[in-house]
mmCIF file with all atom_site columns, C-alpha atoms in Angstrom:
data_model
loop_
_atom_site.group_PDB
_atom_site.id
_atom_site.type_symbol
_atom_site.label_atom_id
_atom_site.label_alt_id
_atom_site.label_comp_id
_atom_site.label_asym_id
_atom_site.label_entity_id
_atom_site.label_seq_id
_atom_site.pdbx_PDB_ins_code
_atom_site.Cartn_x
_atom_site.Cartn_y
_atom_site.Cartn_z
_atom_site.occupancy
_atom_site.B_iso_or_equiv
_atom_site.pdbx_formal_charge
_atom_site.auth_seq_id
_atom_site.auth_comp_id
_atom_site.auth_asym_id
_atom_site.auth_atom_id
_atom_site.pdbx_PDB_model_num
ATOM 1   C CA . MET A 1 1   ? 2.660   7.861  10.461  1.00 67.00 ? 2   MET A CA 1
ATOM 2   C CA . ASP A 1 2   ? 6.260   9.082  10.192  1.00 78.00 ? 3   ASP A CA 1
ATOM 3   C CA . SER A 1 3   ? 8.418   9.775  13.241  1.00 81.00 ? 4   SER A CA 1
ATOM 4   C CA . LYS A 1 4   ? 8.137   13.573 12.995  1.00 88.00 ? 5   LYS A CA 1
ATOM 5   C CA . ILE A 1 5   ? 4.343   13.691 13.037  1.00 95.00 ? 6   ILE A CA 1
ATOM 6   C CA . HIS A 1 6   ? 4.251   10.847 15.581  1.00 94.00 ? 7   HIS A CA 1
ATOM 7   C CA . SER A 1 7   ? 6.365   12.948 17.941  1.00 96.00 ? 8   SER A CA 1
ATOM 8   C CA . TRP A 1 8   ? 4.162   16.002 17.373  1.00 97.00 ? 9   TRP A CA 1
ATOM 9   C CA . MET A 1 9   ? 0.982   14.005 18.000  1.00 98.00 ? 10  MET A CA 1
ATOM 10  C CA . GLU A 1 10  ? 2.400   12.681 21.285  1.00 97.00 ? 11  GLU A CA 1
ATOM 11  C CA . GLN A 1 11  ? 3.110   16.259 22.379  1.00 98.00 ? 12  GLN A CA 1
ATOM 12  C CA . TYR A 1 12  ? -0.372  17.298 21.214  1.00 98.00 ? 13  TYR A CA 1
ATOM 13  C CA . ALA A 1 13  ? -2.096  14.444 23.068  1.00 98.00 ? 14  ALA A CA 1
ATOM 14  C CA . GLY A 1 14  ? -0.102  15.246 26.204  1.00 98.00 ? 15  GLY A CA 1
ATOM 15  C CA . ALA A 1 15  ? -1.171  18.886 26.047  1.00 99.00 ? 16  ALA A CA 1
ATOM 16  C CA . LEU A 1 16  ? -4.791  17.797 25.632  1.00 99.00 ? 17  LEU A CA 1
ATOM 17  C CA . ARG A 1 17  ? -4.579  15.524 28.672  1.00 98.00 ? 18  ARG A CA 1
ATOM 18  C CA . ASP A 1 18  ? -3.062  18.335 30.730  1.00 99.00 ? 19  ASP A CA 1
ATOM 19  C CA . THR A 1 19  ? -5.732  20.769 29.544  1.00 99.00 ? 20  THR A CA 1
ATOM 20  C CA . PHE A 1 20  ? -8.904  18.668 29.608  1.00 99.00 ? 21  PHE A CA 1
ATOM 21  C CA . GLY A 1 21  ? -8.051  15.703 31.830  1.00 98.00 ? 22  GLY A CA 1
ATOM 22  C CA . SER A 1 22  ? -10.712 13.004 32.056  1.00 98.00 ? 23  SER A CA 1
ATOM 23  C CA . ARG A 1 23  ? -12.959 14.937 29.666  1.00 98.00 ? 24  ARG A CA 1
ATOM 24  C CA . LEU A 1 24  ? -10.761 13.798 26.756  1.00 99.00 ? 25  LEU A CA 1
ATOM 25  C CA . TRP A 1 25  ? -12.438 10.894 24.912  1.00 98.00 ? 26  TRP A CA 1
ATOM 26  C CA . PHE A 1 26  ? -10.497 10.571 21.640  1.00 99.00 ? 27  PHE A CA 1
ATOM 27  C CA . VAL A 1 27  ? -7.457  11.957 19.814  1.00 99.00 ? 28  VAL A CA 1
ATOM 28  C CA . GLY A 1 28  ? -6.669  11.144 16.201  1.00 98.00 ? 29  GLY A CA 1
ATOM 29  C CA . LEU A 1 29  ? -5.110  12.242 12.937  1.00 98.00 ? 30  LEU A CA 1
ATOM 30  C CA . GLN A 1 30  ? -6.633  12.594 9.481   1.00 97.00 ? 31  GLN A CA 1
ATOM 31  C CA . GLY A 1 31  ? -5.522  13.721 6.059   1.00 93.00 ? 32  GLY A CA 1
ATOM 32  C CA . SER A 1 32  ? -2.212  13.488 4.275   1.00 93.00 ? 33  SER A CA 1
ATOM 33  C CA . TYR A 1 33  ? -0.121  12.963 7.411   1.00 95.00 ? 34  TYR A CA 1
ATOM 34  C CA . ALA A 1 34  ? -2.288  10.015 8.446   1.00 95.00 ? 35  ALA A CA 1
ATOM 35  C CA . ARG A 1 35  ? -2.019  8.562  4.915   1.00 92.00 ? 36  ARG A CA 1
ATOM 36  C CA . GLY A 1 36  ? 1.744   9.041  4.713   1.00 90.00 ? 37  GLY A CA 1
ATOM 37  C CA . GLU A 1 37  ? 1.300   11.424 1.765   1.00 90.00 ? 38  GLU A CA 1
ATOM 38  C CA . ALA A 1 38  ? 2.197   14.724 3.464   1.00 91.00 ? 39  ALA A CA 1
ATOM 39  C CA . THR A 1 39  ? 4.248   17.436 1.792   1.00 89.00 ? 40  THR A CA 1
ATOM 40  C CA . ALA A 1 40  ? 5.857   20.579 3.203   1.00 86.00 ? 41  ALA A CA 1
ATOM 41  C CA . GLN A 1 41  ? 2.593   22.408 2.499   1.00 89.00 ? 42  GLN A CA 1
ATOM 42  C CA . SER A 1 42  ? 0.340   19.893 4.261   1.00 93.00 ? 43  SER A CA 1
ATOM 43  C CA . ASP A 1 43  ? -1.788  20.841 7.241   1.00 96.00 ? 44  ASP A CA 1
ATOM 44  C CA . ILE A 1 44  ? -1.941  18.752 10.405  1.00 97.00 ? 45  ILE A CA 1
ATOM 45  C CA . ASP A 1 45  ? -5.520  17.472 10.467  1.00 98.00 ? 46  ASP A CA 1
ATOM 46  C CA . ALA A 1 46  ? -5.860  16.716 14.168  1.00 98.00 ? 47  ALA A CA 1
ATOM 47  C CA . VAL A 1 47  ? -9.031  15.272 15.702  1.00 99.00 ? 48  VAL A CA 1
ATOM 48  C CA . VAL A 1 48  ? -10.093 15.763 19.309  1.00 99.00 ? 49  VAL A CA 1
ATOM 49  C CA . ILE A 1 49  ? -13.323 14.598 20.932  1.00 99.00 ? 50  ILE A CA 1
ATOM 50  C CA . LEU A 1 50  ? -14.244 15.764 24.427  1.00 99.00 ? 51  LEU A CA 1
ATOM 51  C CA . ASP A 1 51  ? -17.219 14.750 26.553  1.00 98.00 ? 52  ASP A CA 1
ATOM 52  C CA . ARG A 1 52  ? -18.882 17.933 25.313  1.00 97.00 ? 53  ARG A CA 1
ATOM 53  C CA . VAL A 1 53  ? -17.716 21.212 23.781  1.00 98.00 ? 54  VAL A CA 1
ATOM 54  C CA . SER A 1 54  ? -18.655 24.706 24.916  1.00 98.00 ? 55  SER A CA 1
ATOM 55  C CA . PRO A 1 55  ? -17.557 28.069 23.475  1.00 98.00 ? 56  PRO A CA 1
ATOM 56  C CA . ALA A 1 56  ? -15.210 28.388 26.461  1.00 99.00 ? 57  ALA A CA 1
ATOM 57  C CA . ASP A 1 57  ? -13.684 24.992 25.624  1.00 99.00 ? 58  ASP A CA 1
ATOM 58  C CA . LEU A 1 58  ? -12.926 26.179 22.098  1.00 99.00 ? 59  LEU A CA 1
ATOM 59  C CA . ALA A 1 59  ? -11.156 29.254 23.445  1.00 99.00 ? 60  ALA A CA 1
ATOM 60  C CA . THR A 1 60  ? -9.150  27.037 25.814  1.00 99.00 ? 61  THR A CA 1
ATOM 61  C CA . TYR A 1 61  ? -8.270  24.660 22.972  1.00 99.00 ? 62  TYR A CA 1
ATOM 62  C CA . SER A 1 62  ? -7.161  27.524 20.742  1.00 98.00 ? 63  SER A CA 1
ATOM 63  C CA . ALA A 1 63  ? -4.917  28.898 23.480  1.00 98.00 ? 64  ALA A CA 1
ATOM 64  C CA . MET A 1 64  ? -3.445  25.416 24.009  1.00 99.00 ? 65  MET A CA 1
ATOM 65  C CA . LEU A 1 65  ? -2.608  25.157 20.299  1.00 98.00 ? 66  LEU A CA 1
ATOM 66  C CA . ASP A 1 66  ? -0.910  28.560 20.431  1.00 98.00 ? 67  ASP A CA 1
ATOM 67  C CA . ARG A 1 67  ? 1.665   27.042 22.783  1.00 98.00 ? 68  ARG A CA 1
ATOM 68  C CA . LEU A 1 68  ? 2.514   24.140 20.458  1.00 97.00 ? 69  LEU A CA 1
ATOM 69  C CA . PRO A 1 69  ? 5.063   24.154 17.606  1.00 96.00 ? 70  PRO A CA 1
ATOM 70  C CA . GLY A 1 70  ? 3.657   24.286 14.089  1.00 94.00 ? 71  GLY A CA 1
ATOM 71  C CA . ARG A 1 71  ? 0.547   26.193 15.178  1.00 96.00 ? 72  ARG A CA 1
ATOM 72  C CA . ASP A 1 72  ? 0.084   27.657 11.693  1.00 96.00 ? 73  ASP A CA 1
ATOM 73  C CA . LYS A 1 73  ? -0.237  24.135 10.234  1.00 96.00 ? 74  LYS A CA 1
ATOM 74  C CA . VAL A 1 74  ? -2.838  22.823 12.684  1.00 98.00 ? 75  VAL A CA 1
ATOM 75  C CA . CYS A 1 75  ? -6.438  22.444 11.582  1.00 97.00 ? 76  CYS A CA 1
ATOM 76  C CA . GLY A 1 76  ? -8.832  19.503 11.890  1.00 96.00 ? 77  GLY A CA 1
ATOM 77  C CA . PHE A 1 77  ? -11.921 18.625 13.901  1.00 98.00 ? 78  PHE A CA 1
ATOM 78  C CA . ILE A 1 78  ? -13.102 19.160 17.460  1.00 99.00 ? 79  ILE A CA 1
ATOM 79  C CA . SER A 1 79  ? -16.418 17.984 18.855  1.00 98.00 ? 80  SER A CA 1
ATOM 80  C CA . GLY A 1 80  ? -18.225 16.739 21.894  1.00 98.00 ? 81  GLY A CA 1
ATOM 81  C CA . LYS A 1 81  ? -18.913 13.001 22.143  1.00 98.00 ? 82  LYS A CA 1
ATOM 82  C CA . ASP A 1 82  ? -22.676 13.490 22.383  1.00 95.00 ? 83  ASP A CA 1
ATOM 83  C CA . GLU A 1 83  ? -22.666 15.740 19.326  1.00 97.00 ? 84  GLU A CA 1
ATOM 84  C CA . LEU A 1 84  ? -20.702 13.168 17.345  1.00 97.00 ? 85  LEU A CA 1
ATOM 85  C CA . PHE A 1 85  ? -23.146 10.398 18.257  1.00 97.00 ? 86  PHE A CA 1
ATOM 86  C CA . SER A 1 86  ? -25.931 12.691 17.003  1.00 97.00 ? 87  SER A CA 1
ATOM 87  C CA . TRP A 1 87  ? -24.165 13.306 13.667  1.00 97.00 ? 88  TRP A CA 1
ATOM 88  C CA . GLU A 1 88  ? -25.836 12.541 10.332  1.00 97.00 ? 89  GLU A CA 1
ATOM 89  C CA . PRO A 1 89  ? -24.619 8.957  9.661   1.00 97.00 ? 90  PRO A CA 1
ATOM 90  C CA . SER A 1 90  ? -23.639 9.358  6.003   1.00 97.00 ? 91  SER A CA 1
ATOM 91  C CA . ASP A 1 91  ? -21.348 12.218 7.021   1.00 96.00 ? 92  ASP A CA 1
ATOM 92  C CA . LEU A 1 92  ? -19.655 9.957  9.570   1.00 97.00 ? 93  LEU A CA 1
ATOM 93  C CA . PHE A 1 93  ? -18.384 7.457  6.988   1.00 97.00 ? 94  PHE A CA 1
ATOM 94  C CA . GLN A 1 94  ? -15.372 9.454  5.795   1.00 95.00 ? 95  GLN A CA 1
ATOM 95  C CA . PHE A 1 95  ? -14.635 10.640 9.312   1.00 97.00 ? 96  PHE A CA 1
ATOM 96  C CA . LEU A 1 96  ? -14.574 7.114  10.728  1.00 96.00 ? 97  LEU A CA 1
ATOM 97  C CA . TYR A 1 97  ? -12.448 5.482  8.070   1.00 95.00 ? 98  TYR A CA 1
ATOM 98  C CA . ASP A 1 98  ? -10.028 8.348  7.432   1.00 95.00 ? 99  ASP A CA 1
ATOM 99  C CA . THR A 1 99  ? -9.113  8.879  11.090  1.00 97.00 ? 100 THR A CA 1
ATOM 100 C CA . THR A 1 100 ? -6.080  7.177  12.629  1.00 97.00 ? 101 THR A CA 1
ATOM 101 C CA . SER A 1 101 ? -6.445  6.738  16.379  1.00 97.00 ? 102 SER A CA 1
ATOM 102 C CA . VAL A 1 102 ? -3.800  8.133  18.714  1.00 97.00 ? 103 VAL A CA 1
ATOM 103 C CA . LEU A 1 103 ? -5.818  7.867  21.930  1.00 98.00 ? 104 LEU A CA 1
ATOM 104 C CA . GLY A 1 104 ? -9.164  6.121  22.347  1.00 98.00 ? 105 GLY A CA 1
ATOM 105 C CA . SER A 1 105 ? -11.330 4.462  19.694  1.00 98.00 ? 106 SER A CA 1
ATOM 106 C CA . LEU A 1 106 ? -14.127 5.455  17.316  1.00 97.00 ? 107 LEU A CA 1
ATOM 107 C CA . GLU A 1 107 ? -15.341 1.852  17.101  1.00 96.00 ? 108 GLU A CA 1
ATOM 108 C CA . PRO A 1 108 ? -18.598 2.570  19.012  1.00 95.00 ? 109 PRO A CA 1
ATOM 109 C CA . LEU A 1 109 ? -19.616 4.868  16.145  1.00 95.00 ? 110 LEU A CA 1
ATOM 110 C CA . ARG A 1 110 ? -19.299 2.238  13.405  1.00 94.00 ? 111 ARG A CA 1
ATOM 111 C CA . GLU A 1 111 ? -22.636 0.594  14.142  1.00 93.00 ? 112 GLU A CA 1
ATOM 112 C CA . ARG A 1 112 ? -24.324 3.911  13.375  1.00 95.00 ? 113 ARG A CA 1
ATOM 113 C CA . VAL A 1 113 ? -23.179 3.817  9.725   1.00 97.00 ? 114 VAL A CA 1
ATOM 114 C CA . SER A 1 114 ? -25.066 1.432  7.426   1.00 97.00 ? 115 SER A CA 1
ATOM 115 C CA . ARG A 1 115 ? -24.397 0.489  3.818   1.00 97.00 ? 116 ARG A CA 1
ATOM 116 C CA . GLU A 1 116 ? -27.223 2.806  2.799   1.00 97.00 ? 117 GLU A CA 1
ATOM 117 C CA . ASP A 1 117 ? -25.502 5.652  4.651   1.00 98.00 ? 118 ASP A CA 1
ATOM 118 C CA . ILE A 1 118 ? -22.280 4.972  2.720   1.00 98.00 ? 119 ILE A CA 1
ATOM 119 C CA . ARG A 1 119 ? -24.258 4.916  -0.508  1.00 98.00 ? 120 ARG A CA 1
ATOM 120 C CA . ARG A 1 120 ? -25.781 8.266  0.399   1.00 98.00 ? 121 ARG A CA 1
ATOM 121 C CA . ALA A 1 121 ? -22.315 9.645  1.156   1.00 98.00 ? 122 ALA A CA 1
ATOM 122 C CA . ALA A 1 122 ? -21.122 8.669  -2.337  1.00 98.00 ? 123 ALA A CA 1
ATOM 123 C CA . TRP A 1 123 ? -24.253 10.001 -4.046  1.00 98.00 ? 124 TRP A CA 1
ATOM 124 C CA . THR A 1 124 ? -24.135 13.309 -2.164  1.00 98.00 ? 125 THR A CA 1
ATOM 125 C CA . GLY A 1 125 ? -20.446 13.626 -2.983  1.00 98.00 ? 126 GLY A CA 1
ATOM 126 C CA . LEU A 1 126 ? -21.219 13.294 -6.691  1.00 99.00 ? 127 LEU A CA 1
ATOM 127 C CA . CYS A 1 127 ? -23.965 15.920 -6.408  1.00 99.00 ? 128 CYS A CA 1
ATOM 128 C CA . ASN A 1 128 ? -21.619 18.393 -4.763  1.00 99.00 ? 129 ASN A CA 1
ATOM 129 C CA . VAL A 1 129 ? -18.797 17.805 -7.238  1.00 99.00 ? 130 VAL A CA 1
ATOM 130 C CA . TYR A 1 130 ? -21.147 18.229 -10.205 1.00 99.00 ? 131 TYR A CA 1
ATOM 131 C CA . HIS A 1 131 ? -22.729 21.425 -8.872  1.00 99.00 ? 132 HIS A CA 1
ATOM 132 C CA . LEU A 1 132 ? -19.488 23.130 -7.882  1.00 99.00 ? 133 LEU A CA 1
ATOM 133 C CA . CYS A 1 133 ? -17.655 22.034 -11.021 1.00 99.00 ? 134 CYS A CA 1
ATOM 134 C CA . ALA A 1 134 ? -20.365 23.538 -13.233 1.00 99.00 ? 135 ALA A CA 1
ATOM 135 C CA . HIS A 1 135 ? -20.364 26.723 -11.151 1.00 99.00 ? 136 HIS A CA 1
ATOM 136 C CA . ASN A 1 136 ? -16.589 27.022 -11.385 1.00 99.00 ? 137 ASN A CA 1
ATOM 137 C CA . MET A 1 137 ? -16.571 26.509 -15.158 1.00 99.00 ? 138 MET A CA 1
ATOM 138 C CA . VAL A 1 138 ? -19.084 29.322 -15.658 1.00 99.00 ? 139 VAL A CA 1
ATOM 139 C CA . HIS A 1 139 ? -18.261 31.819 -12.925 1.00 99.00 ? 140 HIS A CA 1
ATOM 140 C CA . GLU A 1 140 ? -14.997 31.478 -10.984 1.00 98.00 ? 141 GLU A CA 1
ATOM 141 C CA . LYS A 1 141 ? -12.786 29.678 -13.514 1.00 98.00 ? 142 LYS A CA 1
ATOM 142 C CA . ASP A 1 142 ? -10.388 29.037 -10.630 1.00 98.00 ? 143 ASP A CA 1
ATOM 143 C CA . PRO A 1 143 ? -7.756  26.257 -10.935 1.00 98.00 ? 144 PRO A CA 1
ATOM 144 C CA . ASP A 1 144 ? -7.485  26.048 -7.134  1.00 98.00 ? 145 ASP A CA 1
ATOM 145 C CA . ILE A 1 145 ? -11.210 25.341 -6.843  1.00 99.00 ? 146 ILE A CA 1
ATOM 146 C CA . LEU A 1 146 ? -10.828 22.674 -9.519  1.00 99.00 ? 147 LEU A CA 1
ATOM 147 C CA . GLN A 1 147 ? -7.968  21.069 -7.601  1.00 98.00 ? 148 GLN A CA 1
ATOM 148 C CA . GLY A 1 148 ? -10.142 21.050 -4.480  1.00 98.00 ? 149 GLY A CA 1
ATOM 149 C CA . LEU A 1 149 ? -12.975 19.418 -6.418  1.00 99.00 ? 150 LEU A CA 1
ATOM 150 C CA . TYR A 1 150 ? -10.694 16.612 -7.556  1.00 98.00 ? 151 TYR A CA 1
ATOM 151 C CA . LYS A 1 151 ? -9.758  16.126 -3.901  1.00 96.00 ? 152 LYS A CA 1
ATOM 152 C CA . SER A 1 152 ? -13.465 15.916 -3.043  1.00 98.00 ? 153 SER A CA 1
ATOM 153 C CA . ALA A 1 153 ? -13.931 13.450 -5.890  1.00 99.00 ? 154 ALA A CA 1
ATOM 154 C CA . THR A 1 154 ? -11.217 11.266 -4.341  1.00 98.00 ? 155 THR A CA 1
ATOM 155 C CA . PHE A 1 155 ? -13.201 11.117 -1.100  1.00 97.00 ? 156 PHE A CA 1
ATOM 156 C CA . THR A 1 156 ? -16.283 10.167 -3.109  1.00 98.00 ? 157 THR A CA 1
ATOM 157 C CA . LEU A 1 157 ? -14.286 7.441  -4.854  1.00 99.00 ? 158 LEU A CA 1
ATOM 158 C CA . GLN A 1 158 ? -13.296 6.021  -1.484  1.00 98.00 ? 159 GLN A CA 1
ATOM 159 C CA . ALA A 1 159 ? -16.983 5.577  -0.672  1.00 98.00 ? 160 ALA A CA 1
ATOM 160 C CA . ILE A 1 160 ? -17.682 4.089  -4.110  1.00 98.00 ? 161 ILE A CA 1
ATOM 161 C CA . CYS A 1 161 ? -14.744 1.706  -3.708  1.00 98.00 ? 162 CYS A CA 1
ATOM 162 C CA . TYR A 1 162 ? -16.024 0.614  -0.310  1.00 98.00 ? 163 TYR A CA 1
ATOM 163 C CA . LEU A 1 163 ? -19.463 -0.099 -1.763  1.00 98.00 ? 164 LEU A CA 1
ATOM 164 C CA . GLN A 1 164 ? -17.900 -2.170 -4.549  1.00 97.00 ? 165 GLN A CA 1
ATOM 165 C CA . THR A 1 165 ? -15.248 -4.045 -2.566  1.00 98.00 ? 166 THR A CA 1
ATOM 166 C CA . GLY A 1 166 ? -15.963 -3.672 1.151   1.00 97.00 ? 167 GLY A CA 1
ATOM 167 C CA . VAL A 1 167 ? -12.477 -2.172 1.576   1.00 98.00 ? 168 VAL A CA 1
ATOM 168 C CA . TYR A 1 168 ? -11.605 1.416  2.497   1.00 97.00 ? 169 TYR A CA 1
ATOM 169 C CA . GLU A 1 169 ? -8.310  2.489  0.963   1.00 97.00 ? 170 GLU A CA 1
ATOM 170 C CA . LYS A 1 170 ? -6.714  5.569  2.507   1.00 94.00 ? 171 LYS A CA 1
ATOM 171 C CA . THR A 1 171 ? -3.890  6.097  0.005   1.00 94.00 ? 172 THR A CA 1
ATOM 172 C CA . ARG A 1 172 ? -4.389  7.085  -3.616  1.00 94.00 ? 173 ARG A CA 1
ATOM 173 C CA . GLU A 1 173 ? -2.036  4.343  -4.793  1.00 95.00 ? 174 GLU A CA 1
ATOM 174 C CA . LYS A 1 174 ? -3.990  1.547  -3.133  1.00 97.00 ? 175 LYS A CA 1
ATOM 175 C CA . LEU A 1 175 ? -7.305  3.144  -4.061  1.00 98.00 ? 176 LEU A CA 1
ATOM 176 C CA . ALA A 1 176 ? -6.310  3.290  -7.734  1.00 97.00 ? 177 ALA A CA 1
ATOM 177 C CA . ALA A 1 177 ? -5.551  -0.432 -7.730  1.00 98.00 ? 178 ALA A CA 1
ATOM 178 C CA . ARG A 1 178 ? -9.124  -1.243 -6.695  1.00 98.00 ? 179 ARG A CA 1
ATOM 179 C CA . LEU A 1 179 ? -11.057 1.216  -8.855  1.00 98.00 ? 180 LEU A CA 1
ATOM 180 C CA . GLN A 1 180 ? -12.749 0.621  -12.177 1.00 96.00 ? 181 GLN A CA 1
ATOM 181 C CA . PRO A 1 181 ? -10.808 2.147  -15.134 1.00 96.00 ? 182 PRO A CA 1
ATOM 182 C CA . ASP A 1 182 ? -13.125 5.156  -15.603 1.00 95.00 ? 183 ASP A CA 1
ATOM 183 C CA . ASP A 1 183 ? -12.939 5.982  -11.909 1.00 97.00 ? 184 ASP A CA 1
ATOM 184 C CA . ARG A 1 184 ? -9.168  5.486  -11.835 1.00 97.00 ? 185 ARG A CA 1
ATOM 185 C CA . LYS A 1 185 ? -8.795  8.263  -14.417 1.00 98.00 ? 186 LYS A CA 1
ATOM 186 C CA . ILE A 1 186 ? -10.115 10.756 -11.864 1.00 98.00 ? 187 ILE A CA 1
ATOM 187 C CA . LEU A 1 187 ? -7.052  10.200 -9.692  1.00 98.00 ? 188 LEU A CA 1
ATOM 188 C CA . ALA A 1 188 ? -4.727  10.789 -12.649 1.00 97.00 ? 189 ALA A CA 1
ATOM 189 C CA . TRP A 1 189 ? -6.605  13.912 -13.725 1.00 98.00 ? 190 TRP A CA 1
ATOM 190 C CA . GLY A 1 190 ? -6.582  15.117 -10.133 1.00 98.00 ? 191 GLY A CA 1
ATOM 191 C CA . HIS A 1 191 ? -2.789  14.949 -10.166 1.00 96.00 ? 192 HIS A CA 1
ATOM 192 C CA . GLU A 1 192 ? -2.746  16.986 -13.392 1.00 97.00 ? 193 GLU A CA 1
ATOM 193 C CA . SER A 1 193 ? -5.014  19.615 -11.796 1.00 98.00 ? 194 SER A CA 1
ATOM 194 C CA . ARG A 1 194 ? -2.145  20.554 -9.441  1.00 95.00 ? 195 ARG A CA 1
ATOM 195 C CA . GLU A 1 195 ? -0.045  21.917 -12.318 1.00 93.00 ? 196 GLU A CA 1
ATOM 196 C CA . ARG A 1 196 ? 0.709   25.632 -12.057 1.00 95.00 ? 197 ARG A CA 1
ATOM 197 C CA . PRO A 1 197 ? 0.229   27.578 -14.145 1.00 96.00 ? 198 PRO A CA 1
ATOM 198 C CA . LEU A 1 198 ? -2.739  25.640 -15.517 1.00 96.00 ? 199 LEU A CA 1
ATOM 199 C CA . SER A 1 199 ? -3.517  26.730 -19.057 1.00 97.00 ? 200 SER A CA 1
ATOM 200 C CA . PRO A 1 200 ? -7.101  27.731 -19.930 1.00 97.00 ? 201 PRO A CA 1
ATOM 201 C CA . GLU A 1 201 ? -7.287  24.759 -22.302 1.00 98.00 ? 202 GLU A CA 1
ATOM 202 C CA . LYS A 1 202 ? -6.142  22.356 -19.582 1.00 98.00 ? 203 LYS A CA 1
ATOM 203 C CA . PHE A 1 203 ? -8.569  23.896 -17.110 1.00 98.00 ? 204 PHE A CA 1
ATOM 204 C CA . GLN A 1 204 ? -11.477 23.354 -19.494 1.00 98.00 ? 205 GLN A CA 1
ATOM 205 C CA . SER A 1 205 ? -10.419 19.806 -20.300 1.00 99.00 ? 206 SER A CA 1
ATOM 206 C CA . LEU A 1 206 ? -9.964  18.723 -16.682 1.00 99.00 ? 207 LEU A CA 1
ATOM 207 C CA . SER A 1 207 ? -13.155 20.482 -15.621 1.00 99.00 ? 208 SER A CA 1
ATOM 208 C CA . GLY A 1 208 ? -15.113 18.830 -18.409 1.00 99.00 ? 209 GLY A CA 1
ATOM 209 C CA . ASN A 1 209 ? -13.740 15.405 -17.534 1.00 99.00 ? 210 ASN A CA 1
ATOM 210 C CA . LEU A 1 210 ? -14.775 15.846 -13.908 1.00 99.00 ? 211 LEU A CA 1
ATOM 211 C CA . LEU A 1 211 ? -18.237 17.121 -14.797 1.00 99.00 ? 212 LEU A CA 1
ATOM 212 C CA . VAL A 1 212 ? -18.930 14.181 -17.116 1.00 99.00 ? 213 VAL A CA 1
ATOM 213 C CA . TRP A 1 213 ? -17.670 11.699 -14.520 1.00 99.00 ? 214 TRP A CA 1
ATOM 214 C CA . ALA A 1 214 ? -19.957 13.164 -11.864 1.00 99.00 ? 215 ALA A CA 1
ATOM 215 C CA . ARG A 1 215 ? -22.905 13.223 -14.276 1.00 99.00 ? 216 ARG A CA 1
ATOM 216 C CA . GLU A 1 216 ? -22.442 9.558  -15.154 1.00 98.00 ? 217 GLU A CA 1
ATOM 217 C CA . GLY A 1 217 ? -22.071 8.657  -11.494 1.00 98.00 ? 218 GLY A CA 1
ATOM 218 C CA . LEU A 1 218 ? -25.311 10.444 -10.649 1.00 98.00 ? 219 LEU A CA 1
ATOM 219 C CA . SER A 1 219 ? -27.094 8.552  -13.403 1.00 97.00 ? 220 SER A CA 1
ATOM 220 C CA . HIS A 1 220 ? -25.767 5.240  -12.062 1.00 95.00 ? 221 HIS A CA 1
ATOM 221 C CA . PHE A 1 221 ? -26.920 5.885  -8.507  1.00 95.00 ? 222 PHE A CA 1
ATOM 222 C CA . SER A 1 222 ? -30.301 7.121  -9.705  1.00 93.00 ? 223 SER A CA 1
ATOM 223 C CA . LYS A 1 223 ? -30.895 4.024  -11.848 1.00 90.00 ? 224 LYS A CA 1
ATOM 224 C CA . GLU A 1 224 ? -29.690 1.773  -9.046  1.00 86.00 ? 225 GLU A CA 1
ATOM 225 C CA . ARG A 1 225 ? -32.362 3.228  -6.826  1.00 77.00 ? 226 ARG A CA 1
ATOM 226 C CA . GLY A 1 226 ? -34.971 2.913  -9.562  1.00 67.00 ? 227 GLY A CA 1
ATOM 227 C CA . CYS A 1 227 ? -35.613 6.625  -9.947  1.00 55.00 ? 228 CYS A CA 1
#
C-alpha cells in the first residue's frame, strides 16, 4: 500500500470510528490499490463491516463519504458482521484473500471456506465468463465488456492457482509465475484487451481465446467431479 492511499485509508478509518464508534468491526482495502497496481483511473475499493447494517446506516455512510476527499473514486463493500457470516462460502473466498486489513481481522471467517468452496468459486467463475463472453460476441460486441471478462477470468485464475498450489497471489506478476502455460496466456490476452481502439479482428480473436479457455476449464472441472 503506497503512502498516498495509506494516508487516505487512515483518514477514512478515522471518519468511520467517529461515525459508528464501537459498531465498527473491520476496515480494509481491496482491488488495485491493495495490490499496488493502481493507476490514475483506479477506484478505491474500501471495505467496511459494522455489527449490522440498516438502510439508515447506508445513508449515514454515504454522507460520511461525501465529506472525504476523492469521493468520486470510492466504491467497495459494506456489510453487517452477521450478514457476512451468513454469506455463501464460495463467494467469500475472493473477498477474504483479496482484502488487506486496515482495522480488525477477517480471520474468523476463514474456517467457513473449505477447499470444495474454493473449487466451486473457480467453477462458477468459469461458467460466468463463458456465458457472458458468448453473449458479448453475439449481441453487445463491446470491448469494455471483454476487458471486464478478462478481469473476471483473473479472479477465477486466482482460485485455480490456490487449488493447484495452496498459495493466493494478489498481483498479476506473481500469479503468472505460478500458473500453467495455458492459463498464463489469459493474463497476457487480458492486457491486450485494454487496447483502444480495439479492432474488430482483435476483438474476435481475444473473445474466442477467452471462450475456448473457459470451455476447456469447464470440461476439466466436470471430469474431475466425474460428471
